[in-house]
Coordinates of C-alpha atoms in Angstrom, one line a residue:
M1046 CA 53.4 124.6 167.3
P1047 CA 52.3 121.4 165.5
S1048 CA 51.1 118.5 167.7
E1049 CA 52.7 115.1 167.7
F1050 CA 50.0 113.8 165.4
D1051 CA 50.4 116.7 163.0
L1052 CA 54.1 115.9 162.8
I1053 CA 53.4 112.2 162.0
R1054 CA 50.8 113.0 159.4
R1055 CA 53.1 115.7 157.8
H1056 CA 56.3 113.7 157.7
F1057 CA 55.7 110.0 158.2
L1058 CA 52.5 108.9 156.5
R1059 CA 53.2 107.9 152.9
P1060 CA 51.8 105.1 150.6
T1061 CA 53.1 101.6 151.4
Q1062 CA 53.8 98.7 149.1
H1063 CA 53.2 95.6 151.2
T1064 CA 51.5 96.6 154.4
A1065 CA 47.9 95.8 155.0
L1066 CA 47.5 98.7 157.5
A1067 CA 50.3 101.2 158.2
G1068 CA 50.6 104.2 160.6
G1069 CA 47.6 106.0 162.0
D1070 CA 46.0 103.1 163.9
D1071 CA 46.9 101.5 167.2
A1072 CA 49.0 98.9 165.4
A1073 CA 50.1 98.0 161.9
L1074 CA 48.9 94.9 160.1
I1075 CA 51.5 92.9 158.2
A1076 CA 51.7 89.3 157.0
P1077 CA 54.7 87.3 155.9
R1078 CA 54.5 85.6 152.5
P1079 CA 53.9 81.9 152.5
G1080 CA 57.0 79.8 153.3
M1081 CA 58.8 82.8 154.9
Q1082 CA 60.2 83.4 158.4
L1083 CA 60.3 86.9 159.8
A1084 CA 63.7 88.4 160.8
V1085 CA 63.4 91.3 163.3
S1086 CA 66.0 93.7 164.5
T1087 CA 66.1 97.0 166.5
D1088 CA 68.8 99.6 166.8
M1089 CA 69.0 102.9 168.6
L1090 CA 71.0 105.9 167.6
V1091 CA 71.6 108.5 170.4
A1092 CA 72.9 112.0 169.8
G1093 CA 76.4 112.3 171.3
T1094 CA 77.0 108.6 171.3
H1095 CA 76.3 107.4 167.8
F1096 CA 76.3 110.6 165.9
F1097 CA 77.2 114.3 166.4
A1098 CA 74.3 116.5 167.4
D1099 CA 74.9 118.7 164.3
T1100 CA 74.9 115.7 161.9
D1101 CA 73.0 116.6 158.7
A1102 CA 69.4 115.4 159.2
R1103 CA 69.1 113.8 155.7
D1104 CA 72.2 111.7 156.5
L1105 CA 70.9 110.8 159.9
G1106 CA 67.6 109.7 158.4
W1107 CA 69.4 107.5 155.9
K1108 CA 71.7 106.0 158.4
A1109 CA 69.0 105.3 161.1
L1110 CA 67.3 102.9 158.7
A1111 CA 70.4 101.6 156.9
V1112 CA 72.1 100.3 160.0
N1113 CA 69.0 98.3 160.8
V1114 CA 68.7 97.0 157.2
S1115 CA 72.3 95.8 157.5
D1116 CA 71.3 93.5 160.3
L1117 CA 68.7 91.9 158.0
A1118 CA 71.3 91.7 155.2
A1119 CA 73.5 89.7 157.6
M1120 CA 70.7 87.2 158.1
G1121 CA 70.1 86.8 154.3
A1122 CA 66.7 88.5 154.7
E1123 CA 64.8 90.7 152.4
P1124 CA 63.8 94.0 154.2
R1125 CA 60.0 94.7 154.2
W1126 CA 58.8 96.8 157.1
A1127 CA 60.2 99.5 159.5
F1128 CA 58.9 101.1 162.7
L1129 CA 60.4 104.4 163.8
A1130 CA 60.5 105.9 167.3
L1131 CA 61.8 109.5 167.6
A1132 CA 62.6 111.5 170.7
L1133 CA 63.0 115.2 169.7
P1134 CA 64.1 118.2 171.7
T1135 CA 61.8 120.5 169.7
A1136 CA 59.3 120.1 166.9
D1137 CA 61.6 121.5 164.2
D1138 CA 59.7 121.2 161.0
A1139 CA 62.7 121.9 158.7
W1140 CA 64.8 119.3 160.5
L1141 CA 62.0 116.7 160.3
T1142 CA 61.5 117.4 156.6
A1143 CA 65.2 116.7 155.9
F1144 CA 65.3 113.6 158.2
A1145 CA 62.2 112.1 156.5
E1146 CA 63.7 112.7 153.1
G1147 CA 66.8 110.7 154.1
F1148 CA 64.8 108.0 155.8
Y1149 CA 62.5 107.5 152.9
A1150 CA 65.3 107.6 150.4
C1151 CA 66.9 104.6 152.2
A1152 CA 63.4 102.9 152.4
A1153 CA 62.9 103.3 148.7
A1154 CA 66.4 102.0 147.9
F1155 CA 65.8 98.8 149.9
G1156 CA 62.0 98.3 149.4
V1157 CA 61.0 99.0 153.0
D1158 CA 57.5 100.3 154.1
L1159 CA 57.4 102.6 157.2
A1160 CA 54.6 100.8 158.9
G1161 CA 54.3 102.8 162.2
G1162 CA 56.1 104.3 165.1
D1163 CA 56.0 107.0 167.8
T1164 CA 57.3 110.5 168.6
T1165 CA 57.9 112.2 171.9
R1166 CA 59.8 115.1 173.4
G1167 CA 63.3 114.4 174.8
P1168 CA 67.0 114.3 174.0
L1169 CA 67.5 113.5 170.3
D1170 CA 67.2 109.7 170.0
V1171 CA 66.3 107.6 166.9
C1172 CA 65.1 104.0 167.4
V1173 CA 64.2 101.8 164.4
T1174 CA 62.8 98.3 164.3
V1175 CA 63.0 96.5 160.9
I1176 CA 61.3 93.3 159.8
G1177 CA 62.3 91.2 156.9
E1178 CA 61.6 87.8 155.4
T1179 CA 63.8 84.9 154.6
P1180 CA 62.8 81.4 153.3
A1181 CA 62.0 79.2 156.3
G1182 CA 65.1 77.5 157.5
Q1183 CA 67.5 79.4 155.3
A1184 CA 68.5 82.4 157.5
L1185 CA 72.2 83.0 158.0
T1186 CA 73.2 83.0 161.7
R1187 CA 76.4 83.4 163.7
A1188 CA 76.4 79.8 164.8
G1189 CA 77.1 77.8 161.7
A1190 CA 80.9 78.2 161.2
R1191 CA 83.2 75.2 161.5
P1192 CA 87.0 74.7 161.8
G1193 CA 88.5 74.9 158.4
D1194 CA 86.0 77.4 157.0
E1195 CA 87.4 80.5 155.2
L1196 CA 86.8 83.9 156.7
W1197 CA 85.6 86.6 154.3
V1198 CA 84.7 90.3 154.5
S1199 CA 82.9 92.5 152.0
G1200 CA 83.7 95.9 150.6
Q1201 CA 86.1 98.2 152.4
P1202 CA 86.0 98.2 156.2
G1203 CA 87.9 101.1 157.7
F1204 CA 86.5 104.0 155.6
A1205 CA 83.9 105.0 158.2
A1206 CA 86.4 105.1 161.1
L1207 CA 88.8 107.3 159.1
G1208 CA 85.8 109.6 158.4
L1209 CA 85.0 109.8 162.1
W1210 CA 88.6 110.4 163.1
A1211 CA 88.8 113.2 160.4
L1212 CA 85.8 114.9 161.9
R1213 CA 86.5 114.3 165.6
D1214 CA 90.3 114.2 165.8
G1215 CA 91.5 116.2 162.7
L1216 CA 93.0 113.2 160.9
R1217 CA 94.4 114.5 157.6
L1218 CA 93.2 112.7 154.5
A1219 CA 93.5 113.4 150.8
P1220 CA 90.5 115.4 149.7
V1221 CA 89.0 112.6 147.7
G1222 CA 89.6 110.2 150.5
R1223 CA 88.0 112.5 153.1
T1224 CA 84.9 112.7 150.9
R1225 CA 84.7 109.0 150.4
C1226 CA 85.3 108.2 154.1
L1227 CA 82.6 110.7 155.3
A1228 CA 80.2 109.2 152.8
A1229 CA 80.9 105.8 154.3
L1230 CA 80.3 107.2 157.8
H1231 CA 77.1 109.1 157.0
R1232 CA 75.5 107.0 154.3
P1233 CA 76.4 103.3 154.9
Q1234 CA 75.3 100.8 152.2
P1235 CA 73.7 97.7 153.6
R1236 CA 74.8 94.5 151.7
V1237 CA 71.3 93.2 151.1
A1238 CA 71.9 91.6 147.7
L1239 CA 75.1 89.9 149.1
G1240 CA 73.3 88.5 152.1
Q1241 CA 70.6 86.9 150.1
A1242 CA 73.1 85.5 147.6
L1243 CA 75.0 83.9 150.5
R1244 CA 72.1 81.8 151.6
G1245 CA 73.2 78.2 151.1
V1246 CA 76.8 79.3 150.6
A1247 CA 77.9 81.0 153.8
S1248 CA 78.1 78.9 157.0
A1249 CA 77.8 81.9 159.3
A1250 CA 77.6 85.7 158.9
L1251 CA 77.1 89.0 160.8
D1252 CA 77.5 92.6 159.9
V1253 CA 80.5 94.7 161.1
S1254 CA 79.1 97.5 163.2
D1255 CA 81.5 97.5 166.2
G1256 CA 84.7 96.7 164.5
L1257 CA 85.9 93.6 162.6
I1258 CA 87.8 92.0 165.5
G1259 CA 85.0 92.7 168.0
D1260 CA 82.3 91.3 165.8
L1261 CA 84.4 88.3 164.8
R1262 CA 84.5 87.4 168.5
H1263 CA 80.7 87.2 168.5
L1264 CA 80.7 84.9 165.5
L1265 CA 83.5 82.7 167.0
Q1266 CA 81.7 82.5 170.4
A1267 CA 78.4 81.4 168.7
S1268 CA 80.2 78.9 166.5
G1269 CA 82.7 77.5 169.1
C1270 CA 85.7 78.3 166.8
G1271 CA 88.9 80.3 166.7
A1272 CA 90.4 82.2 163.8
Q1273 CA 93.7 83.2 162.2
I1274 CA 93.6 86.4 160.1
D1275 CA 96.2 86.9 157.4
L1276 CA 97.4 90.5 157.6
S1277 CA 98.7 90.4 154.1
A1278 CA 95.1 89.6 152.9
L1279 CA 93.5 92.6 154.5
P1280 CA 92.3 95.4 152.1
L1281 CA 94.5 98.1 153.5
A1282 CA 95.7 99.8 150.2
A1283 CA 92.6 102.0 149.8
L1284 CA 93.0 103.4 153.3
T1285 CA 96.7 104.1 153.0
D1286 CA 96.2 105.6 149.5
Y1287 CA 93.9 108.1 151.1
G1288 CA 96.7 109.3 153.4
A1289 CA 96.3 107.1 156.5
A1290 CA 99.5 105.8 158.0
H1291 CA 99.8 102.0 158.0
E1292 CA 99.1 101.6 161.7
V1293 CA 96.2 104.0 161.6
A1294 CA 94.7 102.2 158.6
L1295 CA 95.1 98.8 160.3
R1296 CA 93.4 100.1 163.5
A1297 CA 90.5 101.5 161.4
L1298 CA 90.0 98.3 159.5
L1299 CA 90.3 95.9 162.5
S1300 CA 88.5 97.9 165.2
G1301 CA 87.1 101.1 163.8
G1302 CA 83.5 99.9 163.3
D1303 CA 80.5 101.6 161.7
D1304 CA 81.3 99.7 158.4
Y1305 CA 78.1 97.7 157.9
E1306 CA 80.0 95.3 155.7
L1307 CA 79.3 91.5 156.0
L1308 CA 81.8 89.3 157.8
F1309 CA 81.1 85.7 156.8
T1310 CA 82.5 82.2 156.7
A1311 CA 82.2 79.4 154.1
T1312 CA 83.9 76.1 153.3
A1313 CA 86.9 76.2 150.9
A1314 CA 84.7 74.4 148.4
H1315 CA 82.7 77.6 148.0
H1316 CA 85.8 79.8 147.3
A1317 CA 85.3 80.0 143.5
D1318 CA 81.5 80.5 144.0
I1319 CA 82.2 83.5 146.3
A1320 CA 84.8 84.9 143.8
A1321 CA 82.2 84.7 141.1
L1322 CA 79.6 86.3 143.3
A1323 CA 82.0 89.3 143.9
E1324 CA 82.2 89.8 140.1
R1325 CA 78.4 89.4 139.6
L1326 CA 77.6 92.0 142.4
D1327 CA 80.6 94.2 141.5
L1328 CA 81.5 94.1 145.1
P1329 CA 85.0 93.2 146.5
L1330 CA 84.9 90.1 148.7
H1331 CA 88.2 89.5 150.6
C1332 CA 89.2 86.1 152.0
I1333 CA 91.2 87.2 155.1
G1334 CA 91.7 84.1 157.1
R1335 CA 90.6 80.7 158.3
L1336 CA 88.8 79.2 161.3
N1337 CA 90.3 76.6 163.6
D1338 CA 89.3 74.4 166.5
R1339 CA 90.6 76.7 169.3
P1340 CA 87.4 78.4 170.6
G1341 CA 87.5 82.2 170.9
E1342 CA 91.2 82.5 169.9
I1343 CA 92.0 85.2 167.3
L1344 CA 95.6 85.5 166.0
L1345 CA 97.0 87.7 163.3
R1346 CA 99.5 86.1 160.9
A1347 CA 102.3 88.5 159.7
A1348 CA 104.1 88.1 156.4
D1349 CA 107.0 86.3 158.1
G1350 CA 104.6 83.7 159.5
S1351 CA 104.7 85.0 163.1
L1352 CA 101.4 85.0 165.0
Q1353 CA 100.2 87.6 167.5
P1354 CA 96.9 88.4 169.2
P1355 CA 95.2 91.7 168.0
Q1356 CA 96.0 94.7 170.1
T1357 CA 92.7 96.3 169.4
T1358 CA 89.1 95.4 170.3
G1359 CA 85.7 96.4 169.1
Y1360 CA 83.4 99.2 170.3
D1361 CA 81.6 98.5 173.6
H1362 CA 78.8 101.0 174.7
F1363 CA 79.6 100.3 178.4
A1364 CA 83.4 99.9 178.3

């Protein structure tokens, strides 16, 4: 049976682009470029909680890095380095080969060096730390939104939730929809280019991992604002076109999570800039509401103008 160090050498030591000293020593040596701040994020994926134990190893490798890169995207940062800690039930060489293939595919797509990490025996658990750079003083945070700002979301939230419900609960989707939703669940696409383009445009931002409503609450708490969401502005058509009933689609979009889209705010003066940005990036950007001065309040505005609080919340690991 290969040793821990054999596994690391075989699967996780590859040439790096911007790391002075990567894996194989007691610590990595990295340095930010002049004028840059470091943005650092850590996420853990646990079998049975964040993914099915029989999830394809390539998909898991991609997702383990992608969900962390998404955090950097939400800060407007450029991903640079990653550190990987793996707990493995057994030293399964074929599984590790596939996992590494998916992980390094994501790393190549977003310019990330694997700079170090650790392995141990235990229940399957993947923990990734990513480090990125952003020009000093220009990072996007959750705390900059103000009453009157418009509320935007990127891409198509809800696909990943439909994919999960199709696998776990037997939700019936059109074949093309099922394929698209499973891809969103297993291979999320961090909005790195969007995050960097929003520097100086967005007043606040975060990525949608635990559901749009749940994550919006974090932004509102940090910024001391409330929000109204216009139900007619939500991008529901793609979800219902794939066979989801309206109420199922609405629940997936508002509280399903695992989307890794960006939820952000900006002044109305930037509306045309954001519309142009959507065209330039070939990425739908939806203006779905507006912030107000009632801290923490979220109301949904129906087509008839009536207001109601959301009936769903975001994912909570300990709820």
